Amino acid sequence: MSAPVALPGEPAVDRDLAAAHGLTADEYERIERALGRTPTYTELGVFSVMWSEHCSYKSSRRHLRMMPTRGARVVQGPGENAGAIDVGDGWLAVFKIESHNHPSFVEPYQGAATGVGGILRDIFTMGARPIASMDSLKFGSFDHPRTRYLLSGVVGGIGGYGNCVGVPTVAGETMFDAAYNGNILVNAFCLGLVRRGELLSARASGVGNPVLYVGSATGRDGIHGASLLASAEFDASSEAKRPTVQVGDPFTEKLLIEACLEAAKTGAIVAIQDMGAAGLTSSSSEMAGRGQLGIELDLDRVPLREPGLTPYEILLSESQERMLIVAERGRVPQLERIFAKWDLHAVEIGTITDDRRWRVRSGGKLVADIPVAALTDDAPEYDRPAKAPSKPARMMNRATHKIPSPRQALRGLLASPNVASKRWIFRQYDSIVQSNTVLGPGSDAAVLRIKGTQRGLALAVDSNPRACAIDPYLGAIATVCEAAVNVAAAGARPVGITNCLNYGNPEREEIMWQFVRGVEGIRDAALAFDAPVVSGNVSFYNETEGRAIPPTPTIAIVGVLEDCHRRVPQFFSHADDAILVVRSGRPGFASSEYAALFGSDDAELAPIDLRRERALVDTLVDGAQRGLIRSCHDVSDGGLAVAVAEACFNLEGLLGAELTLSPGFDSAIDLFGEGRSTVVVSAPAENAPGLTEIFRGAGLEITAIGRVTGTARLRIGSVIDEDLRELQEIYERALPERIGDR
């Protein structure tokens, strides 16, 4: 077969042009060796996106292999659009988290909106109906002039897309810190349900099977979003990258969900993949690669939004709401009728071949002919040098060291945007659409029922960049522990993990060291909780002009409740219930919100005993299943005093708390310190002995510290006596006042 041709007007390909596409000199030489010739301009563009960090994971692949990905419940691990866990009664939970950091910093509304759209498509390509979304957001300080603009745009984009498409946003986390002034983080999670036996794959099979393009038409938006936006750090010219951000249409996405799920029921779909990062290029080459097959595409048949798009632009476009399907021969008309019913394109644009080549034609000419493996399995893989910095990173202890009174500390912490209520954010999200949400935003974990069964699912997402900045390994372990405890606090057993690993430039050895140590920490914690990592995402180059974000691995955990009626809320609900504290070790001020506000000399993280962390999770689940626990709230930002106050802030009616401080609970570090896993539990007084027995039997410390009262006051020994209505006002108004929404 003749070699592909260059088209009129295309630039000559050389090393300089390759460098402009983000390819190194060595990578360009590899391309020439793989092809045995100079690539065409179209082929150069294809290699630039497929060999980008965002698509190829060239700096992280070798390290990600250490993650535990198998388990008794795992039906699908990494390597497909999303992971799948067996949650019982014939149901699979399909879930994944991904980043949309760079697009959201450049164009916050569309960046966040298309992040939601993309993660939804990863779920329903597996044949699963999306039933819940979460997000993890990091913004700069409110002193920075862009923070309010970015916050408003991102929250608007998440709500605008998720609400329109009809998938509830049920949980999340948001943090503000000057470390993110130059690079915000937007990590989007989605979970769907599918019956066992109906899971779809992105692995092509069947030589001669037709390839269908379905969904929206292709435009010029998002070209080089994967290679030159998401795989490079920012600089003073970042605003010029706005055209590389995709534009979403949630109403089309809703149609696409219904059409794809209906088509899946026919059995006519052999393989399906979202046209996400790198668009048609990645979806076609990756499906062929997984099946060890080839594919041939005819770009003249691709639906276009505007005339005159070149092959380069069509192949690299990241226009949204598009899918690629490998169908069974003879069943294309059946699929065309389904997509036409939903007013969507469904066009046959190619064929599966047996020669393991990726071929593209346009205008009757061959414009690309590449070995599939060169784009997928044989993409560069680097073992980049990793070295610990001479001094650990810090993103806290910036405050002048001062010692507040306990009352001042409590009020100051409740007013901090990192501790305060995020209601201003989540009230913009529909959290109850589809009527599965049992516990929604504002809880330690969201809880969803599985209709037709007694089962439920608990979802939590967490990150701890302050701890990871001090010690990337312990910080990553602490992050997994917090997410696992949040799920267990709701009464669910953690069964699976997805992660989004956000770091700076991997070409810097200290960043690579942070990443490797973080992966090791996640590995060890996942093994301890017997919760495999079934999907995930790596986001590198989160830095601006050499200033990297702190290491921010984000962990989302899914847990299973055998009986959804045994779920445990975080709020006190009955006066005279006993209040108990269970903890796996003493707290500290290192990486705490208290230290960020008031300063601290405590600079080291305490060791974490993963056996005790696992024991805490197991006993929380055991106590919930026995019906011994009335409420449970994880102690995190702000420490014990804040956690008790939050447990009192029940919107169904304020209840108070009266705590007696005994030795071990009477210092500032006990009241406001963070770190080792700690929970506040309430229970009927008659259940306290049984709880004490099961927690102490597991080798954990459990202490009765007070009782729930019927009056709206928080009394902690002789050091705090506050009207809870005033504290709740501080807590609820802190974020709106900073935003200017009074």
mmCIF file of C-alpha atoms in Angstrom, residues 2 28-29 138 220 229 244 280 309 424 557 599 609 677 687 726:
data_model
loop_
_atom_site.group_PDB
_atom_site.id
_atom_site.type_symbol
_atom_site.label_atom_id
_atom_site.label_comp_id
_atom_site.label_asym_id
_atom_site.label_seq_id
_atom_site.Cartn_x
_atom_site.Cartn_y
_atom_site.Cartn_z
ATOM 1 C CA SER A 2 1.242 3.485 -0.830
ATOM 2 C CA TYR A 28 10.295 12.457 17.158
ATOM 3 C CA GLU A 29 13.085 10.040 16.220
ATOM 4 C CA LYS A 138 -9.231 23.283 45.105
ATOM 5 C CA ARG A 220 -12.877 22.847 16.207
ATOM 6 C CA LEU A 229 -3.208 22.182 27.546
ATOM 7 C CA THR A 244 -8.467 24.432 23.482
ATOM 8 C CA LEU A 280 -11.664 10.292 17.501
ATOM 9 C CA LEU A 309 -12.288 21.017 8.804
ATOM 10 C CA TRP A 424 -23.542 27.978 49.100
ATOM 11 C CA ILE A 557 -14.202 5.292 47.950
ATOM 12 C CA GLY A 599 0.491 28.846 63.666
ATOM 13 C CA ASP A 609 -0.930 2.025 62.141
ATOM 14 C CA SER A 677 -8.568 8.689 62.520
ATOM 15 C CA ASN A 687 -25.886 0.956 74.073
ATOM 16 C CA GLU A 726 -24.623 31.889 66.903
#
